[in-house]
Amino acid sequence: MSDTRTNSADALARLAAVVESRLPANGGDPDKSYVARLLHKGPDAFLKKIGEEATEVVMAAKDADHGGDRGKILYEVADLWFHSMIALAHYGLTPADVIAELERREGTSGIEEKALRKALAREGGEQ
């Protein structure tokens, strides 16, 4: 693993640890933490934020296509990842789990992977 990749994984792991510390089960205080407040409100709150942030990524990219600041895409993707990490923590998952899934898919055609998922879904529906 390259130094950059290791540092990135470490940064995600550190942020994930902070997010996990804000879970209600870990004593996260909604009066003192934005993350704890979203987690306390439940999935509807943080899932709504993920939808908003995803839309903002799209808008920033569209703006960049027309001469806007590409840096805004980074800002909005960071917000999207952050809010996605809140969802991961809520569901007992981590950024490392996402990285493992991406690594599992490495070298697999996206078209083939999608076809496999559809085939598995069909098999699951027939039982």
Coordinates of C-alpha atoms in Angstrom, one line a residue:
M1 CA 0.0 0.0 0.0
S2 CA 1.4 3.4 -0.9
D3 CA 2.1 6.0 1.7
T4 CA -0.7 8.2 0.3
R5 CA -3.2 5.3 0.3
T6 CA -2.2 4.4 3.9
N7 CA -2.5 8.0 5.1
S8 CA -5.9 8.2 3.4
A9 CA -7.1 5.0 5.0
D10 CA -5.7 6.3 8.4
A11 CA -7.6 9.6 8.0
L12 CA -10.8 7.7 7.2
A13 CA -10.3 5.4 10.1
R14 CA -9.7 8.3 12.5
L15 CA -12.8 10.1 11.3
A16 CA -14.8 6.9 11.5
A17 CA -13.6 6.5 15.1
V18 CA -14.9 10.0 15.9
V19 CA -18.2 9.4 14.2
E20 CA -18.6 6.1 16.1
S21 CA -17.9 7.8 19.4
R22 CA -20.9 10.0 18.7
L23 CA -23.3 7.0 18.5
P24 CA -26.0 7.1 21.1
A25 CA -24.8 3.7 22.4
N26 CA -21.4 5.3 23.0
G27 CA -22.7 8.3 24.9
G28 CA -22.9 10.8 22.0
D29 CA -24.5 14.0 23.2
P30 CA -26.9 15.6 20.7
D31 CA -26.6 18.9 22.5
K32 CA -22.8 19.0 21.9
S33 CA -22.3 17.2 18.6
Y34 CA -23.7 17.6 15.1
V35 CA -23.1 14.0 14.4
A36 CA -24.7 12.8 17.6
R37 CA -27.7 15.1 16.8
L38 CA -28.1 13.4 13.4
L39 CA -27.7 10.0 14.9
H40 CA -30.2 10.8 17.7
K41 CA -32.8 11.9 15.2
G42 CA -32.4 8.6 13.4
P43 CA -32.0 7.4 9.8
D44 CA -34.4 9.8 8.2
A45 CA -32.2 12.8 9.3
F46 CA -28.9 11.5 8.1
L47 CA -30.3 9.9 5.0
K48 CA -31.9 13.2 4.1
K49 CA -28.5 14.8 4.4
I50 CA -26.9 12.2 2.2
G51 CA -29.5 13.0 -0.5
E52 CA -28.9 16.7 -0.1
E53 CA -25.2 16.3 -0.3
A54 CA -25.4 14.0 -3.4
T55 CA -27.5 16.7 -5.1
E56 CA -24.9 19.3 -4.2
V57 CA -22.1 17.2 -5.7
V58 CA -24.1 17.0 -9.0
M59 CA -24.8 20.7 -9.0
A60 CA -21.1 21.5 -8.3
A61 CA -20.0 19.2 -11.1
K62 CA -22.5 20.8 -13.5
D63 CA -21.2 24.3 -12.5
A64 CA -17.6 23.1 -13.1
D65 CA -18.7 22.0 -16.6
H66 CA -19.6 25.6 -17.3
G67 CA -16.5 27.3 -15.9
G68 CA -17.3 27.0 -12.2
D69 CA -14.8 26.2 -9.4
R70 CA -13.8 22.5 -9.6
G71 CA -12.7 22.9 -5.9
K72 CA -16.4 23.0 -5.0
I73 CA -16.8 19.4 -6.2
L74 CA -14.2 18.3 -3.6
Y75 CA -15.9 20.3 -0.9
E76 CA -19.3 18.7 -1.7
V77 CA -17.9 15.2 -2.1
A78 CA -16.2 15.6 1.3
D79 CA -19.6 16.5 2.8
L80 CA -21.2 13.5 1.0
W81 CA -18.5 11.1 2.3
F82 CA -18.8 12.5 5.8
H83 CA -22.6 12.0 6.0
S84 CA -22.2 8.6 4.4
M85 CA -19.8 7.7 7.2
I86 CA -22.6 8.6 9.7
A87 CA -24.8 6.1 8.0
L88 CA -22.1 3.5 8.0
A89 CA -21.6 3.9 11.7
H90 CA -25.3 3.7 12.4
Y91 CA -25.5 0.4 10.5
G92 CA -22.3 -1.0 12.1
L93 CA -20.1 -0.6 9.1
T94 CA -16.8 1.2 8.5
P95 CA -14.9 2.9 5.7
A96 CA -12.7 -0.2 5.7
D97 CA -15.7 -2.3 4.8
V98 CA -16.3 0.0 1.8
I99 CA -12.7 -0.2 0.8
A100 CA -12.8 -4.0 1.0
E101 CA -15.8 -4.0 -1.2
L102 CA -14.1 -1.8 -3.8
E103 CA -11.0 -4.0 -3.6
R104 CA -13.3 -7.1 -4.1
R105 CA -14.6 -5.4 -7.3
E106 CA -11.2 -4.4 -8.6
G107 CA -10.5 -5.9 -12.0
T108 CA -14.2 -6.7 -12.5
S109 CA -16.0 -5.0 -15.3
G110 CA -18.7 -2.8 -14.0
I111 CA -21.0 -4.2 -16.7
E112 CA -20.2 -7.7 -15.6
E113 CA -20.6 -6.9 -11.9
K114 CA -24.0 -5.3 -12.5
A115 CA -25.2 -8.3 -14.5
L116 CA -24.1 -10.7 -11.7
R117 CA -26.0 -8.6 -9.1
K118 CA -29.1 -8.8 -11.3
A119 CA -28.8 -12.5 -11.8
L120 CA -28.3 -13.1 -8.0
A121 CA -31.4 -10.9 -7.4
R122 CA -33.4 -13.0 -9.8
E123 CA -32.3 -16.2 -8.2
G124 CA -33.1 -14.8 -4.7
G125 CA -36.6 -13.8 -5.9
E126 CA -37.4 -17.2 -7.3
Q127 CA -36.9 -19.0 -4.0

